[in-house]
Amino acid sequence: MTSTRDLATHRVENQPDPGTVPGLWADDAMLRRCLAGAGGDARAAGTFAETLQTPEMRDAAEAARRDLPRLDLFGRDGARRDQVAYSPGYHAVHAAGRAAGYHAVAWEGAAGGHATHAAMVYLLSQVEPGICCPLTMAYAGVPALQGAGRDDWAAKLMDRGYDPRAVPEAEKPALTLGMAMTEKQGGSDVRANSTRAEPADGAWRLTGHKWFCSAPMSDGFLTLAQTKAGLSCFLVPRWLEDGPNGIRLQRLKDKMGNVANASSEIEYDGARAEMLGEDGEGVRTIIEMVHHTRLDTAMAPAALMRAAVAQATWWVEGRQAFGATLIDQPLMQQVLADLVLDAAAATALGFRIARAFDGAGEADRAFARIGVAIAKFINNKRCIAVVAEAMEVLGGMGYVNDTPMPMLYREAPLNSIWEGSGNVICLDILRTLAREPRAAEALDAVLDAARGQHAGFDAALERHRATSGNGPDPAGARGFALDLGELLSAAALLDAAPGPLADGYLARLGQRRDVAGAGGMAGADRILGAWLDKT
């Protein structure tokens, strides 16, 4: 049988074999090391990776992005429907994520549950990032609902089934959950929200407009609205026993990326709701959900970087230019080594934070609170540049949608914006260190535990502490957060990947370079060898 790479009209040459693209599990030594170090379930993560790598699941993910969600506002009789129609591919990937326990494994009692969840975020983000959003909200909604006494909703939210039917909650064994906080006039300043809540018939009725609502076909939404006591948190079911609730879909957002996920604008038109937590304490109630979504927004950029660097290394291993294989070109090694260090550091840091989420002690909880904000900031700020450089490694091929690079590039800015943009996160870091002594102590303890392993780390930590004092004024928050992020990343790498990766990262610590490969680092070949280790 004639090969499709050897046709009568032309011969395909100097192109890597698509069948040799690095896999999600066996070819990711960094993931396996970090997951083991965090105490996660390698079998569950590896099985999920195998599922995602099947041709059927890859096709479903592509279909979810190609056949976009469609707003279905009215039926043929003119009655409002307020529904969103998704492609079968969307439902297939969503169901696979729930069956694997992406949303549930952290709450099922097994050791390392949050680390296993983080691995599933990392894996799915490389295949179809948009469907991570509704799965992440289900994961993050469990502690918020349990803390508010709604164990019934939490139990159905944890169910590993997938039931997309538009029917009341009581008729479904498995539930999904969305979130609607953002309004036009406030953005991240949710205290400026103007949606109103009025008591009625033993419950509450909500009236107002939400500029951004993720996953509008969810069975319920956590939302914020003003009462006489102030901003309060509510659970709003999409369906009531006698029909749809007063939630009106206005339009779907025409986003740059994350297109399989139907983000929307909605209006509450007297929507029936139940208050969660204390009246006027809405931010305190919903912050538990935000805290857990931040773990995923810190983990996802590590995944995007890994996917991009995997594509770049696969390309240069199988392509020649100017008489040599690209990966043997000294300058290409410099570029790739820089990208590898960023991807490896982001992965190590993400799993170090997940390990703290799994901790039972007060010190772990305090470190998770400050660490997840630092990881979210630095991992996302690295992501855009890494993906862009990796795309350039592929040349013109990287700019076309035959490769995953354009999708990865469109996704790269997302997690820096959602759940608190860069400035919000940096100011949150300052407030946390100033107001929560245990968080500052826990952060210092993690950094001090890494001392004595590498002279470069010890010197960088001393410089940081000598110059930062009690923390900068708000204008210096970004530089301060970046320094902390680099130090935490270095500590995580020393723990998860001592040797060429940690040494290479520490050798460039404190260098603010805008161009990958500009540092002329030594040992680029050893860094690439450590990254490409498939044992």
Coordinates of C-alpha atoms in Angstrom, one line a residue:
M1 CA 0.0 0.0 0.0
T2 CA 1.4 3.4 -1.0
S3 CA 2.3 5.6 1.9
T4 CA 0.3 8.9 2.1
R5 CA 3.7 10.5 2.7
D6 CA 5.0 9.4 -0.7
L7 CA 2.4 10.4 -3.3
A8 CA 2.8 10.5 -7.1
T9 CA 2.9 14.3 -7.1
H10 CA 5.3 15.0 -4.3
R11 CA 7.1 13.4 -1.5
V12 CA 6.8 14.6 2.1
E13 CA 10.3 15.0 3.5
N14 CA 11.9 16.7 6.5
Q15 CA 8.7 16.5 8.6
P16 CA 8.5 14.8 11.9
D17 CA 6.2 11.8 12.1
P18 CA 2.8 12.9 13.7
G19 CA 2.7 9.6 15.4
T20 CA 5.7 10.4 17.5
V21 CA 4.3 13.5 19.2
P22 CA 5.1 13.2 23.0
G23 CA 2.3 11.5 24.9
L24 CA 0.6 12.9 28.0
W25 CA 1.9 10.4 30.5
A26 CA 4.7 8.1 29.4
D27 CA 6.6 11.0 27.8
D28 CA 6.1 13.5 30.7
A29 CA 8.7 12.6 33.3
M30 CA 8.2 15.9 35.1
L31 CA 4.5 15.2 35.6
R32 CA 5.2 11.7 37.0
R33 CA 7.9 13.0 39.4
C34 CA 5.8 15.9 40.7
L35 CA 2.6 13.8 41.2
A36 CA 4.6 11.1 43.1
G37 CA 6.2 13.8 45.3
A38 CA 2.8 15.3 46.0
G39 CA 1.3 11.9 47.0
G40 CA -1.2 11.8 44.1
D41 CA -2.7 8.7 42.5
A42 CA -0.6 7.8 39.5
R43 CA -2.9 5.1 38.3
A44 CA -5.9 7.4 38.2
A45 CA -3.9 10.1 36.4
G46 CA -2.3 7.7 34.0
T47 CA -5.7 6.1 33.1
F48 CA -7.2 9.5 32.4
A49 CA -4.2 10.3 30.2
E50 CA -4.8 7.2 28.2
T51 CA -8.5 8.1 27.7
L52 CA -7.6 11.6 26.5
Q53 CA -5.0 10.3 24.1
T54 CA -7.5 8.0 22.2
P55 CA -8.3 9.1 18.7
E56 CA -12.0 9.3 19.6
M57 CA -11.4 11.7 22.5
R58 CA -9.0 13.8 20.4
D59 CA -11.7 14.1 17.7
A60 CA -14.3 14.9 20.3
A61 CA -12.1 17.7 21.7
E62 CA -11.6 19.2 18.2
A63 CA -15.4 18.9 17.6
A64 CA -16.1 20.8 20.8
R65 CA -14.0 23.7 19.5
R66 CA -15.1 23.5 15.9
D67 CA -18.9 23.2 16.5
L68 CA -19.3 26.1 18.8
P69 CA -22.0 26.4 21.5
R70 CA -25.2 27.9 20.1
L71 CA -27.7 30.1 21.9
D72 CA -31.2 28.6 21.8
L73 CA -33.4 31.3 23.2
F74 CA -36.9 30.6 21.8
G75 CA -38.9 27.5 20.8
R76 CA -41.0 27.4 17.7
D77 CA -44.1 28.4 19.7
G78 CA -42.3 31.7 20.7
A79 CA -41.8 30.6 24.3
R80 CA -38.4 31.3 25.9
R81 CA -36.1 28.3 26.2
D82 CA -32.9 30.0 27.5
Q83 CA -30.7 27.1 26.7
V84 CA -27.4 26.5 25.0
A85 CA -26.8 23.7 22.5
Y86 CA -23.4 22.0 22.6
S87 CA -21.8 19.6 20.1
P88 CA -21.7 15.9 20.9
G89 CA -17.9 16.3 21.3
Y90 CA -18.4 18.7 24.2
H91 CA -20.6 16.2 26.0
A92 CA -18.2 13.4 25.4
V93 CA -15.2 15.2 26.8
H94 CA -17.2 16.6 29.7
A95 CA -18.5 13.1 30.6
A96 CA -15.0 11.6 30.4
G97 CA -13.7 14.3 32.8
R98 CA -16.5 13.5 35.3
A99 CA -16.0 9.7 35.0
A100 CA -12.3 10.1 35.8
G101 CA -13.2 12.1 38.9
Y102 CA -11.6 15.4 37.8
H103 CA -14.2 17.3 40.0
A104 CA -14.6 14.7 42.8
V105 CA -11.3 12.9 43.6
A106 CA -10.2 15.6 45.9
W107 CA -13.3 15.1 48.1
E108 CA -13.6 11.3 48.1
G109 CA -11.2 10.7 51.0
A110 CA -8.2 9.2 49.2
A111 CA -4.7 10.5 50.0
G112 CA -3.3 13.1 47.7
G113 CA -6.8 13.9 46.3
H114 CA -6.0 17.5 45.4
A115 CA -2.7 16.5 43.8
T116 CA -4.6 13.9 41.7
H117 CA -7.1 16.6 40.7
A118 CA -4.3 18.9 39.8
A119 CA -2.8 16.2 37.5
M120 CA -6.2 15.9 35.8
V121 CA -6.4 19.6 35.3
Y122 CA -2.9 19.5 33.8
L123 CA -3.8 16.6 31.4
L124 CA -7.2 17.9 30.2
S125 CA -5.9 21.5 29.8
Q126 CA -3.5 20.1 27.1
V127 CA -6.4 18.5 25.1
E128 CA -9.5 20.7 25.6
P129 CA -9.1 23.6 28.1
G130 CA -12.6 25.0 27.7
I131 CA -14.3 22.0 29.3
C132 CA -12.0 22.4 32.3
C133 CA -14.1 25.4 33.3
P134 CA -17.3 23.7 34.3
L135 CA -15.4 20.8 35.8
T136 CA -13.3 23.1 37.9
M137 CA -16.4 24.9 39.1
A138 CA -17.9 21.6 40.2
Y139 CA -14.7 20.8 42.1
A140 CA -14.5 24.2 43.7
G141 CA -18.2 24.3 44.6
V142 CA -18.1 21.3 46.8
P143 CA -16.5 22.9 49.9
A144 CA -18.6 26.1 49.5
L145 CA -21.8 24.1 49.5
Q146 CA -20.7 21.9 52.3
G147 CA -19.7 24.9 54.4
A148 CA -23.2 26.4 53.8
G149 CA -25.0 23.2 54.9
R150 CA -26.0 22.1 51.5
D151 CA -24.6 18.6 51.6
D152 CA -27.4 17.3 49.3
W153 CA -26.2 19.5 46.5
A154 CA -22.5 18.8 47.3
A155 CA -23.1 15.0 47.1
K156 CA -24.7 15.3 43.7
L157 CA -22.0 17.7 42.5
M158 CA -19.4 15.0 43.4
D159 CA -21.2 12.3 41.5
R160 CA -19.1 10.9 38.7
G161 CA -22.0 10.7 36.3
Y162 CA -22.9 13.3 33.7
D163 CA -26.5 14.4 33.2
P164 CA -26.9 17.4 30.9
R165 CA -30.8 17.2 30.9
A166 CA -32.7 20.4 31.5
V167 CA -34.8 19.2 34.4
P168 CA -35.1 20.1 38.1
E169 CA -32.3 19.2 40.5
A170 CA -34.5 16.6 42.3
E171 CA -34.8 14.6 39.1
K172 CA -31.0 14.3 38.5
P173 CA -28.4 12.0 40.2
A174 CA -25.5 14.2 39.2
L175 CA -25.3 18.0 39.1
T176 CA -23.1 20.7 37.6
L177 CA -22.5 24.2 39.1
G178 CA -21.7 27.6 37.6
M179 CA -20.7 30.9 39.0
A180 CA -22.0 34.4 38.2
M181 CA -20.3 37.3 40.0
T182 CA -19.0 39.8 37.5
E183 CA -21.0 42.9 36.6
K184 CA -20.2 45.6 34.1
Q185 CA -19.6 48.4 36.5
G186 CA -17.4 46.5 38.9
G187 CA -15.4 43.7 37.4
S188 CA -13.1 42.3 40.1
D189 CA -14.6 44.9 42.6
V190 CA -17.6 42.7 43.4
R191 CA -18.6 44.9 46.2
A192 CA -19.8 47.4 43.6
N193 CA -22.4 44.8 42.4
S194 CA -25.9 46.1 41.9
T195 CA -28.0 42.9 41.5
R196 CA -30.7 43.1 44.2
A197 CA -32.1 40.3 46.4
E198 CA -35.5 40.6 48.0
P199 CA -37.1 38.1 50.5
A200 CA -40.2 36.4 49.1
D201 CA -42.1 33.3 49.9
G202 CA -39.6 31.9 52.3
A203 CA -36.7 32.4 49.9
W204 CA -35.2 35.3 47.9
R205 CA -35.9 36.8 44.5
L206 CA -33.0 38.2 42.5
T207 CA -33.1 41.0 39.9
G208 CA -30.1 42.2 38.0
H209 CA -27.6 41.7 35.2
K210 CA -24.4 39.6 35.3
W211 CA -21.9 40.5 32.6
F212 CA -20.1 37.2 32.8
C213 CA -21.6 33.8 33.7
S214 CA -19.6 30.7 33.1
A215 CA -21.3 27.4 32.0
P216 CA -24.8 28.8 31.7
M217 CA -26.3 25.3 31.3
S218 CA -25.3 24.4 34.8
D219 CA -27.9 23.1 37.2
G220 CA -27.2 25.9 39.6
F221 CA -25.1 29.0 40.1
L222 CA -23.4 30.6 43.0
T223 CA -23.9 34.3 42.7
L224 CA -23.7 37.6 44.6
A225 CA -26.4 40.1 45.2
Q226 CA -27.2 43.0 47.5
T227 CA -29.5 42.7 50.5
K228 CA -30.2 45.4 53.1
A229 CA -27.3 43.8 55.1
G230 CA -24.9 44.1 52.1
L231 CA -23.4 41.8 49.5
S232 CA -24.6 38.2 50.1
C233 CA -24.1 34.8 48.4
F234 CA -26.9 32.8 46.8
L235 CA -27.5 29.4 45.2
V236 CA -29.7 29.9 42.2
P237 CA -31.2 26.7 40.6
R238 CA -31.7 26.8 36.9
W239 CA -34.9 24.8 37.1
L240 CA -37.7 24.8 39.7
E241 CA -40.3 22.1 40.3
D242 CA -42.8 23.9 38.1
G243 CA -40.5 25.0 35.3
P244 CA -37.4 27.1 34.5
N245 CA -36.2 29.7 37.0
G246 CA -36.1 33.4 36.1
I247 CA -32.6 33.3 34.5
R248 CA -32.6 34.9 31.1
L249 CA -29.7 34.3 28.8
Q250 CA -28.8 37.5 26.9
R251 CA -25.9 36.5 24.6
L252 CA -22.9 34.2 24.5
K253 CA -19.5 35.8 24.8
D254 CA -17.5 36.0 21.6
K255 CA -14.2 35.1 23.2
M256 CA -10.6 35.0 21.9
G257 CA -10.2 31.4 23.1
N258 CA -11.8 28.9 25.4
V259 CA -14.5 28.6 22.8
A260 CA -15.9 25.2 23.7
N261 CA -17.0 26.8 27.0
A262 CA -20.2 28.8 26.6
S263 CA -19.6 31.9 28.7
S264 CA -22.6 34.2 28.7
E265 CA -24.4 37.3 29.9
I266 CA -27.5 36.7 32.0
E267 CA -30.3 38.6 33.7
Y268 CA -32.0 37.6 36.9
D269 CA -35.7 38.3 36.4
G270 CA -37.1 37.6 39.8
A271 CA -35.0 34.4 39.9
R272 CA -35.8 32.3 43.0
A273 CA -32.6 31.8 45.2
E274 CA -31.5 30.4 48.5
M275 CA -29.0 32.4 50.6
L276 CA -25.8 30.6 51.5
G277 CA -24.0 31.7 54.6
E278 CA -24.7 34.8 56.6
D279 CA -26.7 37.8 55.3
G280 CA -24.2 40.4 54.2
E281 CA -21.2 38.0 54.2
G282 CA -21.3 37.0 50.6
V283 CA -17.6 37.5 49.8
R284 CA -16.6 35.4 52.8
T285 CA -19.0 32.6 51.7
I286 CA -18.0 32.4 48.1
I287 CA -14.3 32.9 48.7
E288 CA -13.8 29.2 49.4
M289 CA -14.9 28.4 45.9
V290 CA -12.6 31.1 44.4
H291 CA -9.7 29.8 46.5
H292 CA -10.1 26.3 44.9
T293 CA -10.6 27.6 41.4
R294 CA -7.3 29.5 41.8
L295 CA -5.5 26.2 42.2
D296 CA -6.7 25.2 38.7
T297 CA -5.8 28.6 37.2
A298 CA -2.3 28.1 38.6
M299 CA -2.1 24.6 37.2
A300 CA -3.5 25.2 33.8
P301 CA -0.7 27.5 32.5
A302 CA 1.8 24.8 33.5
A303 CA -0.1 22.4 31.2
L304 CA -0.3 24.9 28.3
M305 CA 3.5 25.4 28.6
R306 CA 4.1 21.7 28.7
A307 CA 2.0 21.1 25.6
A308 CA 3.7 23.9 23.7
V309 CA 7.2 22.8 24.7
A310 CA 6.3 19.2 23.8
Q311 CA 5.3 20.3 20.4
A312 CA 8.5 22.3 20.0
T313 CA 10.8 19.6 21.1
W314 CA 9.1 17.0 18.9
W315 CA 9.5 19.3 15.9
V316 CA 13.2 20.0 16.4
E317 CA 14.0 16.3 17.0
G318 CA 12.5 15.4 13.7
R319 CA 13.5 18.3 11.4
Q320 CA 16.7 19.4 9.8
A321 CA 17.9 22.9 8.7
F322 CA 21.3 24.1 7.4
G323 CA 22.8 20.6 7.5
A324 CA 21.9 19.5 11.0
T325 CA 18.9 18.3 13.1
L326 CA 17.4 21.4 14.7
I327 CA 17.8 20.1 18.3
D328 CA 21.6 19.8 17.7
Q329 CA 21.8 23.5 16.8
P330 CA 23.4 25.3 19.8
L331 CA 21.2 28.4 19.6
M332 CA 18.1 26.2 19.3
Q333 CA 19.2 24.4 22.4
Q334 CA 19.5 27.7 24.3
V335 CA 15.9 28.7 23.3
L336 CA 14.5 25.3 24.2
A337 CA 16.3 25.1 27.5
D338 CA 14.9 28.4 28.6
L339 CA 11.4 27.2 27.7
V340 CA 11.9 23.9 29.4
L341 CA 13.0 25.6 32.7
D342 CA 9.8 27.8 32.7
A343 CA 7.6 24.8 32.0
A344 CA 9.3 22.6 34.6
A345 CA 9.2 25.3 37.3
A346 CA 5.5 26.0 36.7
T347 CA 4.7 22.3 37.0
A348 CA 6.8 21.8 40.1
L349 CA 5.2 24.9 41.8
G350 CA 1.7 23.9 40.9
F351 CA 2.0 20.5 42.4
R352 CA 3.8 21.9 45.5
I353 CA 0.7 24.1 46.0
A354 CA -1.6 21.1 45.4
R355 CA 0.3 19.2 48.2
A356 CA -0.5 22.0 50.6
F357 CA -4.2 21.8 49.6
D358 CA -4.1 18.2 50.7
G359 CA -2.4 19.0 54.0
A360 CA -4.5 18.7 57.2
G361 CA -2.6 21.1 59.4
E362 CA -3.0 24.9 59.9
A363 CA 0.4 25.5 58.4
D364 CA -0.6 23.7 55.1
R365 CA -3.8 25.7 54.9
A366 CA -2.0 29.0 55.5
F367 CA 0.6 28.2 52.9
A368 CA -2.1 27.1 50.4
R369 CA -3.8 30.5 50.9
I370 CA -0.7 32.5 50.0
G371 CA 1.0 30.0 47.8
V372 CA -1.8 29.6 45.3
A373 CA -1.9 33.4 44.6
I374 CA 1.8 33.5 44.0
A375 CA 1.7 30.5 41.7
K376 CA -1.2 31.8 39.8
F377 CA 0.6 35.1 39.1
I378 CA 4.0 33.8 38.1
N379 CA 2.8 30.7 36.1
N380 CA 0.5 32.8 34.0
K381 CA 2.9 35.6 33.4
R382 CA 5.4 33.0 32.1
C383 CA 2.8 31.2 30.0
I384 CA 2.2 33.7 27.2
A385 CA 5.9 34.2 26.4
V386 CA 6.6 30.5 26.5
V387 CA 3.8 29.5 24.2
A388 CA 4.7 32.3 21.8
E389 CA 8.4 31.2 21.6
A390 CA 7.4 27.6 21.2
M391 CA 5.1 28.5 18.3
E392 CA 8.0 30.3 16.7
V393 CA 10.1 27.2 16.9
L394 CA 7.7 25.5 14.5
G395 CA 7.9 28.4 12.1
G396 CA 5.0 28.9 9.8
M397 CA 3.6 25.5 10.7
G398 CA 3.1 26.7 14.2
Y399 CA 0.8 29.5 13.0
V400 CA -1.7 27.3 11.3
N401 CA -4.5 25.3 13.0
D402 CA -3.2 22.0 11.7
T403 CA -1.2 22.1 14.9
P404 CA -2.4 22.8 18.4
M405 CA -0.2 25.9 18.7
P406 CA -2.8 28.5 17.8
M407 CA -5.2 27.0 20.3
L408 CA -2.6 27.0 23.0
Y409 CA -1.7 30.6 22.2
R410 CA -5.3 31.8 22.4
E411 CA -5.6 30.0 25.8
A412 CA -2.4 31.4 27.2
P413 CA -3.7 34.7 28.6
L414 CA -6.9 33.3 30.0
N415 CA -6.0 32.1 33.5
S416 CA -4.1 35.2 34.3
I417 CA -7.4 37.1 33.8
W418 CA -10.0 34.7 35.4
E419 CA -10.3 34.5 39.2
G420 CA -8.4 37.7 39.7
S421 CA -6.1 39.5 37.1
G422 CA -2.5 40.2 37.8
N423 CA -2.9 43.4 39.8
V424 CA -5.7 41.9 41.9
I425 CA -3.6 38.9 42.7
C426 CA -0.5 40.9 43.6
L427 CA -2.4 43.2 45.9
D428 CA -4.1 40.1 47.5
I429 CA -0.6 38.7 48.2
L430 CA 0.4 41.9 50.0
R431 CA -2.9 42.0 52.0
T432 CA -2.6 38.3 53.0
L433 CA 1.0 38.7 54.2
A434 CA 0.1 41.9 56.1
R435 CA -3.1 40.6 57.7
E436 CA -2.5 36.9 58.2
P437 CA 0.7 36.2 60.2
R438 CA 0.3 32.5 59.8
A439 CA 0.4 32.8 56.0
A440 CA 3.6 34.8 56.2
E441 CA 5.1 32.2 58.7
A442 CA 4.1 29.3 56.5
L443 CA 5.6 30.9 53.4
D444 CA 8.9 31.6 55.3
A445 CA 8.9 28.0 56.5
V446 CA 8.6 26.6 53.0
L447 CA 11.4 28.8 51.7
D448 CA 13.7 28.1 54.7
A449 CA 13.2 24.4 54.2
A450 CA 14.9 24.7 50.8
R451 CA 18.0 26.4 52.2
G452 CA 21.3 24.6 52.3
Q453 CA 20.8 22.7 49.0
H454 CA 22.1 25.3 46.5
A455 CA 24.2 28.4 47.1
G456 CA 22.3 30.3 44.4
F457 CA 19.0 29.8 46.2
D458 CA 20.4 30.8 49.6
A459 CA 21.9 34.0 48.1
A460 CA 18.7 34.9 46.3
L461 CA 16.6 34.4 49.4
E462 CA 18.9 36.5 51.5
R463 CA 18.7 39.3 48.8
H464 CA 15.0 39.2 48.7
R465 CA 14.6 39.4 52.5
A466 CA 17.2 42.2 52.7
T467 CA 15.4 44.4 50.2
S468 CA 11.7 43.6 50.8
G469 CA 11.4 44.4 54.5
N470 CA 7.8 44.2 55.5
G471 CA 6.7 44.2 51.8
P472 CA 6.6 47.0 49.3
D473 CA 4.0 49.7 48.8
P474 CA 1.2 48.7 46.3
A475 CA 3.1 50.2 43.4
G476 CA 5.9 47.6 43.8
A477 CA 3.6 44.7 44.3
R478 CA 4.3 43.0 40.9
G479 CA 8.1 42.9 41.4
F480 CA 7.6 41.6 44.9
A481 CA 5.2 38.9 43.7
L482 CA 7.6 37.9 40.9
D483 CA 10.5 37.6 43.3
L484 CA 8.5 35.4 45.6
G485 CA 7.3 33.3 42.6
E486 CA 10.8 32.7 41.4
L487 CA 11.9 31.7 44.9
L488 CA 9.0 29.3 45.4
S489 CA 9.5 27.8 42.0
A490 CA 13.2 27.2 42.7
A491 CA 12.3 25.6 46.0
A492 CA 9.8 23.4 44.3
L493 CA 12.3 22.4 41.6
L494 CA 14.9 21.6 44.2
D495 CA 12.4 19.2 45.8
A496 CA 10.9 17.7 42.6
A497 CA 13.8 17.8 40.1
P498 CA 17.2 18.3 41.6
G499 CA 20.0 18.2 39.1
P500 CA 20.1 19.9 35.6
L501 CA 16.5 21.4 35.8
A502 CA 16.9 22.9 39.3
D503 CA 20.5 23.9 38.6
G504 CA 19.6 25.6 35.3
Y505 CA 16.7 27.5 36.8
L506 CA 18.8 28.7 39.7
A507 CA 21.6 29.8 37.4
R508 CA 19.3 32.3 35.8
L509 CA 17.5 33.4 39.0
G510 CA 16.9 37.1 39.1
Q511 CA 17.6 37.7 35.4
R512 CA 14.8 39.6 33.8
R513 CA 15.1 38.5 30.2
D514 CA 12.4 39.2 27.7
V515 CA 13.8 36.9 25.0
A516 CA 14.2 33.1 25.4
G517 CA 17.8 32.0 24.8
A518 CA 19.3 35.4 25.5
G519 CA 21.1 34.3 28.6
G520 CA 23.6 31.9 27.0
M521 CA 23.2 29.4 29.8
A522 CA 25.6 26.5 30.3
G523 CA 24.4 22.9 30.2
A524 CA 21.5 23.4 27.8
D525 CA 22.0 19.9 26.5
R526 CA 21.7 18.4 30.0
I527 CA 18.5 20.4 30.7
L528 CA 16.9 19.1 27.5
G529 CA 18.0 15.6 28.4
A530 CA 16.4 15.8 31.8
W531 CA 13.2 17.1 30.3
L532 CA 13.0 14.5 27.6
D533 CA 13.7 11.6 30.0
K534 CA 11.0 9.0 29.2
T535 CA 12.0 6.4 31.8

